[in-house]
Coordinates of C-alpha atoms and ligand atoms in Angstrom, one line a residue:
X3 CA 111.2 62.8 144.0
X4 CA 109.0 65.7 144.4
X5 CA 105.6 66.5 146.1
X6 CA 103.4 66.9 142.5
X7 CA 101.7 64.0 143.1
X8 CA 98.1 62.6 142.7
X9 CA 95.6 62.4 145.8
X10 CA 92.3 61.6 145.2
X11 CA 92.5 61.8 141.2
X12 CA 93.5 65.4 141.4
X13 CA 96.9 66.8 140.9
X14 CA 98.1 68.0 143.9
X15 CA 101.5 70.5 145.5
X16 CA 102.1 68.7 148.5
X17 CA 98.5 68.7 149.9
X18 CA 97.3 71.7 148.3
X19 CA 95.0 71.3 144.7
X20 CA 96.8 72.9 142.1
X21 CA 93.2 73.7 140.4
X22 CA 92.2 75.6 144.2
X23 CA 95.5 77.6 143.1
X24 CA 94.1 78.1 139.4
X25 CA 90.7 79.0 140.8
X26 CA 92.2 81.7 142.7
X27 CA 94.9 83.2 141.3
X28 CA 94.7 82.1 137.4
X29 CA 96.5 80.9 134.9
X30 CA 99.5 80.2 133.7
X31 CA 101.1 80.5 137.2
X32 CA 104.7 79.2 138.7
X33 CA 103.8 77.0 141.6
X34 CA 106.6 75.7 143.8
X35 CA 107.2 73.2 146.6
X36 CA 108.8 74.4 149.4
X37 CA 109.5 70.1 150.9
X38 CA 111.0 70.0 147.4
X39 CA 113.3 72.6 147.8
X40 CA 114.6 71.8 150.8
X41 CA 114.6 68.3 150.2
X42 CA 117.2 68.8 147.2
X43 CA 119.3 71.5 149.1
X44 CA 119.6 69.1 152.2
X45 CA 120.6 66.2 149.9
X46 CA 123.5 68.3 149.0
X47 CA 124.3 68.8 152.0
X48 CA 124.8 65.9 153.0
X49 CA 126.5 64.9 150.1
X50 CA 129.5 66.9 151.2
X51 CA 128.8 66.0 155.3
X52 CA 132.0 66.0 156.8
X53 CA 134.0 68.4 154.4
X54 CA 133.8 72.2 155.5
X55 CA 131.3 73.1 152.8
X56 CA 129.0 75.7 151.2
X57 CA 126.1 75.4 149.7
X58 CA 125.5 78.3 147.6
X59 CA 122.5 78.3 145.7
X60 CA 122.6 79.4 141.9
X61 CA 119.6 82.7 141.9
X62 CA 119.9 82.5 138.3
X63 CA 117.5 79.4 138.5
X64 CA 115.3 80.9 140.6
X65 CA 115.7 84.2 142.6
X66 CA 112.1 84.9 143.7
X67 CA 112.8 86.2 147.4
X68 CA 110.6 84.2 148.9
X69 CA 112.3 81.2 147.9
X70 CA 115.8 82.2 148.6
X71 CA 114.3 82.8 151.8
X72 CA 113.0 79.3 152.3
X73 CA 116.9 77.9 151.5
X74 CA 118.8 80.8 153.0
X75 CA 117.1 79.8 156.3
X76 CA 117.6 76.4 155.7
X77 CA 121.8 76.9 155.7
X78 CA 122.1 78.2 151.6
X79 CA 124.5 80.9 150.6
X80 CA 123.7 82.3 147.3
X81 CA 125.9 82.4 144.3
X82 CA 125.0 85.4 142.3
X83 CA 125.6 87.6 138.7
X84 CA 124.6 90.3 138.9
X85 CA 123.6 93.5 141.0
X86 CA 120.3 92.2 140.8
X87 CA 120.6 88.7 142.4
X88 CA 123.3 90.3 145.1
X89 CA 120.2 92.7 146.4
X90 CA 117.6 90.0 146.5
X91 CA 120.1 87.9 148.3
X92 CA 120.4 90.4 150.9
X93 CA 116.9 91.3 151.2
X94 CA 115.8 87.5 151.5
X95 CA 117.9 88.0 155.0
X96 CA 121.1 85.6 153.5
X97 CA 124.3 87.1 154.9
X98 CA 127.1 88.4 152.9
X99 CA 129.9 86.3 154.1
X100 CA 127.6 83.6 152.6
X101 CA 127.3 85.5 148.6
X102 CA 129.8 84.1 146.2
X103 CA 129.8 86.7 143.2
X104 CA 129.9 85.2 140.0
X105 CA 129.9 86.4 136.2
X106 CA 131.9 86.7 133.3
X107 CA 131.1 90.9 133.0
X108 CA 130.5 92.5 136.6
X109 CA 130.9 96.2 136.1
X110 CA 132.6 98.0 139.4
X111 CA 129.6 99.6 140.1
X112 CA 128.3 96.5 141.0
X113 CA 132.0 95.3 142.7
X114 CA 131.3 98.3 145.0
X115 CA 128.0 97.4 146.1
X116 CA 129.1 94.0 146.8
X117 CA 132.3 94.5 148.6
X118 CA 130.2 97.9 150.6
X119 CA 127.5 95.2 151.6
X120 CA 129.6 92.2 152.3
X121 CA 130.8 89.2 150.3
X122 CA 132.3 85.9 150.9
X123 CA 134.4 86.0 147.6
X124 CA 134.6 87.4 143.7
X125 CA 135.3 84.1 141.3
X126 CA 137.1 86.3 138.9
X127 CA 137.2 85.2 135.2
X128 CA 140.1 87.5 134.1
X129 CA 143.2 90.0 134.6
X130 CA 141.0 92.9 133.2
X131 CA 138.7 92.0 135.4
X132 CA 141.1 91.4 138.5
X133 CA 142.7 95.1 138.0
X134 CA 139.6 96.7 137.8
X135 CA 138.8 94.9 141.3
X136 CA 141.5 95.6 143.1
X137 CA 140.9 99.7 141.7
X138 CA 137.7 99.1 143.7
X139 CA 138.6 97.7 146.7
X140 CA 141.9 99.4 147.1
X141 CA 139.2 103.4 146.4
X142 CA 137.1 101.9 149.2
X143 CA 140.1 100.9 151.5
X144 CA 139.1 97.1 151.5
X145 CA 140.9 93.8 150.3
X146 CA 138.6 91.7 147.4
X147 CA 138.5 88.0 148.5
X148 CA 139.1 86.5 144.7
X149 CA 139.1 82.6 143.4
X150 CA 139.8 82.7 140.1
X151 CA 137.7 80.8 137.5
X152 CA 139.9 78.7 135.2
X153 CA 138.2 77.0 132.2
X154 CA 139.8 73.7 132.1
X155 CA 139.3 72.5 128.8
X156 CA 136.4 69.7 129.4
X157 CA 133.7 68.8 127.7
X158 CA 130.2 68.9 129.9
X159 CA 128.2 66.6 126.9
X160 CA 125.6 68.7 127.3
X161 CA 123.1 71.9 124.9
X162 CA 126.0 73.6 123.4
X163 CA 124.5 76.7 124.8
X164 CA 125.0 75.9 128.2
X165 CA 128.3 74.1 127.9
X166 CA 131.1 76.5 129.7
X167 CA 134.3 74.5 130.4
X168 CA 135.6 74.1 126.9
X169 CA 138.4 76.2 125.6
X170 CA 135.9 78.6 122.7
X171 CA 133.5 79.6 125.2
X172 CA 133.9 83.3 127.4
X173 CA 134.1 81.0 130.9
X174 CA 137.2 81.9 133.0
X175 CA 140.8 81.8 132.0
X176 CA 142.2 79.1 129.9
X177 CA 143.9 76.4 133.0
X178 CA 147.1 76.2 131.1
X179 CA 147.9 79.9 131.8
X180 CA 146.7 80.0 135.2
X181 CA 149.7 80.1 137.1
X182 CA 150.9 83.4 136.0
X183 CA 147.4 85.0 136.1
X184 CA 147.6 83.6 139.8
X185 CA 151.2 85.4 140.0
X186 CA 149.4 88.8 138.4
X187 CA 146.9 88.3 141.1
X188 CA 149.1 88.4 143.8
X189 CA 151.0 91.0 143.0
X190 CA 147.4 93.5 143.3
X191 CA 147.5 94.8 147.0
X192 CA 143.3 95.0 147.0
X193 CA 142.7 91.5 146.4
X194 CA 143.5 88.7 148.5
X195 CA 144.0 84.8 147.0
X196 CA 141.5 82.6 148.8
X197 CA 140.8 79.8 146.0
X198 CA 139.9 78.7 142.5
X199 CA 136.5 78.4 140.8
X200 CA 135.7 76.2 137.9
X201 CA 131.8 75.6 136.6
X202 CA 131.9 73.7 133.2
X203 CA 128.5 73.7 131.9
X204 CA 124.8 72.8 133.0
X205 CA 122.1 69.9 132.8
X206 CA 125.5 67.2 133.0
X207 CA 123.7 63.7 132.7
X208 CA 127.1 61.8 133.2
X209 CA 129.9 62.4 136.3
X210 CA 133.1 62.0 134.1
X211 CA 133.2 65.9 133.3
X212 CA 133.2 66.3 136.8
X213 CA 135.6 64.3 137.2
X214 CA 138.2 65.5 134.9
X215 CA 137.8 68.8 135.5
X216 CA 137.9 68.1 140.0
X217 CA 141.3 66.0 139.0
X218 CA 142.6 69.5 136.6
X219 CA 141.4 71.7 139.4
X220 CA 143.3 69.3 142.7
X221 CA 146.5 69.5 140.2
X222 CA 146.6 73.2 139.9
X223 CA 146.0 73.8 143.6
X224 CA 149.1 71.7 144.3
X225 CA 150.9 73.7 141.9
X226 CA 149.8 77.5 143.3
X227 CA 150.1 76.4 146.8
X228 CA 153.8 75.4 145.9
X229 CA 154.2 78.5 143.7
X230 CA 152.9 80.5 147.2
X231 CA 149.5 81.2 146.8
X232 CA 147.0 80.4 149.6
X233 CA 144.4 77.5 148.5
X234 CA 141.7 77.4 151.4
X235 CA 138.6 77.0 149.2
X236 CA 137.2 74.9 146.0
X237 CA 134.2 76.5 144.4
X238 CA 133.0 73.6 142.2
X239 CA 130.2 75.3 140.2
X240 CA 126.8 74.1 139.5
X241 CA 125.6 71.7 136.9
X242 CA 124.5 68.9 138.1
X243 CA 121.1 67.7 135.8
X244 CA 117.8 66.5 136.8
X245 CA 115.7 63.8 135.1
X246 CA 113.3 66.6 132.6
X247 CA 111.1 63.3 131.1
X248 CA 109.9 60.5 133.8
X249 CA 111.0 58.1 130.9
X250 CA 114.5 58.8 131.0
X251 CA 117.6 57.5 132.6
X252 CA 117.6 59.3 135.8
X253 CA 121.5 61.3 136.0
X254 CA 123.6 60.7 138.8
X255 CA 122.4 62.0 142.6
X256 CA 124.0 64.0 144.8
X257 CA 125.1 61.8 146.7
X258 CA 127.3 60.2 143.6
X259 CA 128.5 63.6 142.9
X260 CA 129.3 64.2 146.6
X261 CA 131.8 61.0 146.4
X262 CA 133.1 62.5 143.2
X263 CA 134.3 65.3 145.0
X264 CA 135.1 63.2 147.9
X265 CA 137.7 61.5 146.1
X266 CA 139.3 63.9 143.8
X267 CA 139.6 67.1 145.8
X268 CA 138.8 65.9 149.7
X269 CA 142.1 65.6 150.3
X270 CA 143.3 68.9 149.7
X271 CA 142.0 70.1 153.3
X272 CA 139.5 73.6 151.1
X273 CA 136.2 73.9 152.1
X274 CA 134.4 72.9 149.4
X275 CA 131.7 75.2 147.6
X276 CA 129.0 74.3 145.0
X277 CA 126.9 76.2 143.1
X278 CA 123.7 74.2 142.0
X279 CA 121.1 76.2 140.7
X280 CA 119.0 73.5 138.7
X281 CA 118.6 70.5 140.5
X282 CA 117.5 72.5 143.8
X283 CA 114.7 74.4 142.2
X284 CA 114.0 72.9 138.7
X285 CA 111.5 69.7 139.9
X286 CA 110.3 72.1 142.4
X287 CA 108.3 74.0 140.1
X288 CA 105.9 73.7 137.6
X289 CA 103.7 76.0 135.1
X290 CA 100.3 75.8 135.7
X291 CA 98.3 76.2 132.1
X292 CA 94.8 76.1 131.4
X293 CA 93.9 74.7 127.2
X294 CA 92.0 77.4 125.6
X295 CA 91.2 75.6 122.6
X296 CA 91.7 72.1 121.2
X297 CA 91.9 73.1 117.1
X298 CA 92.1 70.4 114.3
X299 CA 94.7 71.1 112.0
X300 CA 95.9 69.3 108.5
X301 CA 97.5 66.1 110.4
X302 CA 97.6 66.9 113.7
X303 CA 96.1 68.6 116.6
X304 CA 97.0 71.4 118.3
X305 CA 96.1 71.9 121.9
X306 CA 96.0 75.7 122.6
X307 CA 97.0 76.6 126.1
X308 CA 97.4 80.1 127.6
X309 CA 100.6 79.9 129.0
X310 CA 103.4 80.8 126.3
X311 CA 107.1 80.6 125.1
X312 CA 107.3 84.3 127.1
X313 CA 106.3 82.3 130.7
X314 CA 108.8 79.1 129.9
X315 CA 111.1 79.9 126.9
X316 CA 113.2 76.3 127.3
X317 CA 111.5 74.6 124.9
X318 CA 111.6 77.5 121.9
X319 CA 115.3 78.5 123.2
X320 CA 116.8 75.3 123.9
X321 CA 114.6 72.6 122.5
X322 CA 114.1 71.5 125.6
X323 CA 111.7 68.8 126.9
X324 CA 109.2 69.4 129.8
X325 CA 106.8 66.7 130.7
X326 CA 102.9 67.5 130.6
X327 CA 100.1 66.5 132.7
X328 CA 96.7 66.9 133.4
X329 CA 95.4 68.1 136.4
X330 CA 92.2 65.6 136.8
X331 CA 94.0 62.4 137.0
X332 CA 93.5 60.7 133.4
X333 CA 91.4 57.8 133.2
X334 CA 93.2 54.5 132.4
X335 CA 90.5 53.5 130.1
X336 CA 91.3 56.5 127.2
X337 CA 93.1 56.3 124.6
X338 CA 96.0 58.4 124.7
X339 CA 95.7 61.5 121.6
X340 CA 98.8 63.5 119.6
X341 CA 98.8 67.0 120.2
X342 CA 100.7 69.3 119.4
X343 CA 101.1 71.8 122.8
X344 CA 101.2 75.6 121.5
X345 CA 100.8 78.4 123.0
X346 CA 99.2 81.8 122.0
X347 CA 102.4 83.9 120.6
X348 CA 102.6 84.7 117.3
X349 CA 105.5 82.8 115.9
X350 CA 106.0 78.5 115.3
X351 CA 108.4 78.6 118.1
X352 CA 106.0 79.0 120.5
X353 CA 105.8 75.2 120.7
X354 CA 106.0 72.9 124.2
X355 CA 105.7 69.8 122.8
X356 CA 104.8 68.6 119.1
X357 CA 102.9 64.7 118.9
X358 CA 102.9 64.5 122.2
X359 CA 100.8 61.5 123.7
X360 CA 98.1 62.8 126.2
X361 CA 94.7 61.8 127.8
X362 CA 92.1 63.5 125.8
X363 CA 91.9 67.0 126.7
X364 CA 89.2 70.5 126.4
X365 CA 89.2 73.5 127.1
X366 CA 89.3 74.5 130.6
X367 CA 91.4 71.5 131.4
X368 CA 94.2 72.3 133.4
X369 CA 97.7 71.2 132.5
X370 CA 101.0 70.9 134.3
X371 CA 104.3 71.7 132.4
X372 CA 106.6 69.4 134.8
X373 CA 110.2 70.3 136.0
X374 CA 109.6 74.4 135.3
X375 CA 111.1 75.2 138.6
X376 CA 114.6 76.5 137.7
X377 CA 115.0 78.7 134.5
X378 CA 111.2 79.2 134.2
X379 CA 110.1 82.3 136.0
X380 CA 113.3 84.0 135.7
X381 CA 113.5 83.8 132.6
X382 CA 109.6 84.8 131.4
X383 CA 108.9 88.0 129.6
X384 CA 106.0 90.1 129.0
X385 CA 106.8 89.7 124.9
X386 CA 103.3 90.1 122.7
X387 CA 102.2 92.3 125.8
X388 CA 101.5 89.2 128.2
X389 CA 101.8 90.5 131.8
X390 CA 104.4 88.5 134.1
X391 CA 103.7 85.2 134.7
X392 CA 103.0 85.2 138.6
X393 CA 104.2 82.4 141.0
X394 CA 103.0 81.1 144.2
X395 CA 104.7 78.9 147.1
X396 CA 103.1 75.8 148.2
X397 CA 104.1 74.6 152.1
X398 CA 102.2 71.7 153.2
X399 CA 98.4 73.0 153.1
X400 CA 98.6 76.6 152.5
X401 CA 99.9 78.5 149.6
X402 CA 101.0 81.9 149.3
X403 CA 101.5 84.2 145.7
X404 CA 104.7 85.0 146.0
X405 CA 104.6 87.1 142.8
X406 CA 101.9 88.8 141.5
X407 CA 100.3 89.1 138.3
X408 CA 101.2 92.5 137.3
X409 CA 97.6 94.5 136.1
X410 CA 97.7 96.0 132.6
X411 CA 97.7 99.0 134.1
X412 CA 100.8 98.9 135.3
X413 CA 102.1 97.2 132.8
X414 CA 101.4 99.7 130.3
X415 CA 102.7 103.1 133.2
X416 CA 106.0 101.8 132.9
X417 CA 106.2 103.1 129.4
X418 CA 106.1 107.6 129.2
X419 CA 104.9 109.1 126.0
X420 CA 107.7 112.4 125.7
X421 CA 105.8 115.5 125.8
X422 CA 106.9 116.1 122.4
X423 CA 104.8 113.3 121.1
Ligands
LLP583 N1 127.1 78.9 138.6 C1 128.0 79.5 137.2 C2 128.8 80.2 137.4 C3 126.9 79.2 136.2 O1 126.9 79.7 135.4 C4 125.7 78.6 136.5 C5 124.7 77.9 135.8 C6 125.4 77.6 137.5 C7 126.2 78.0 138.8 C8 123.9 76.6 137.9 O2 124.2 75.9 137.2 P1 122.8 74.3 137.5 O3 123.3 73.5 138.8 O4 121.4 75.4 137.5 O5 123.1 73.8 135.6 N2 119.2 78.7 131.1 C9 119.3 77.7 131.3 C10 120.4 77.4 132.1 C11 121.5 77.9 132.0 C12 122.8 78.0 133.1 C13 123.5 78.6 133.2 N3 124.7 78.9 134.2 C14 118.6 76.6 131.0 O6 117.1 76.8 131.1 O7 118.5 75.4 130.2

């Protein structure tokens, strides 16, 4: 459930008409609903009630400071994968002891910043990384808490570009080598082993892959404890999928996922950490865009909108589906038409949808790409020298620009022409 609904014939974000935001901020623009973000965070929090747990929002999905502060104030921690995300989490007020640091290629500089600033744990992904972290921690006279990310060799049954839990993927250490790797960690005085980490992929629409992975983690936890390691935390990653098309069967709910966690690892007495991104942010955001032209092609109609692949790359990159809805509620008596919905960027990949059935639309009309809150604005670029898309947060009847649209002068001012040219 989200808070983008028609009221009096107009699509709203909570109590604010989207047309009002378009008039004030311009288009394209991302619009987020605070109530939806908080609702999704709380669903996870409730799903894990009764077990000691931390919901660490995967900031890669949506890292705007205002959004991170909203979630952090509600109790969320953060899963970060770069110094930039770490700095954002701290700037948004999330304390270091609620931040986990993931990622396959952390640099020593990033490790230093997190150790100095405070960190709950590093999720380490290789022995070389372990050695580097050990050296950095010792140089700072401290000890780094770690989990080791294991690769359980489980098929997440999701898009190949976002599956991470098979042995051929670059992530984690093979679970078959886990005991040897933990023994290596135990010999490094700058590290303190606190648990196990696993993340098998994103946009999972079934629970079975999680179940197989978590069962393997539970067995490993017992084996590692028998070897003398402290396993007091399990970081179970993110990955639960969302319904992108209203017509689709809905994926399992956080409550189903919570029951699965309880069933597979609940009796180990560990603190449970999860790293959801998409489910919290995805359906809490839309990309609002305006139709520029309706162009008749050979046997097809192109709807050219002012958002493009640089603003929302998911359709071009993953063939992702986003529902497209007009901001004026369509008249049910009008027959829908098939449109190819495209942006102004000069490549054919700049296509949001092909043959999409929509009510008749005309230049100037506003439409919203739904489910665009996660991996939308964060993956935007200035390709074709289109200024970075702005972001707006709505709460109740108020809204605020939480990242403004850069001016063309600002965009140009970032480049420098060498004096010798
Ligand atoms: N934890 C780790 C270690 C991850 O790598 C990810 C996502 C998450 C948590 C959060 O997963 P989520 O709950 O959001 O599924 N750009 C792609 C998605 C990439 C996901 C990468 N890792 C897309 O637009 O579909």
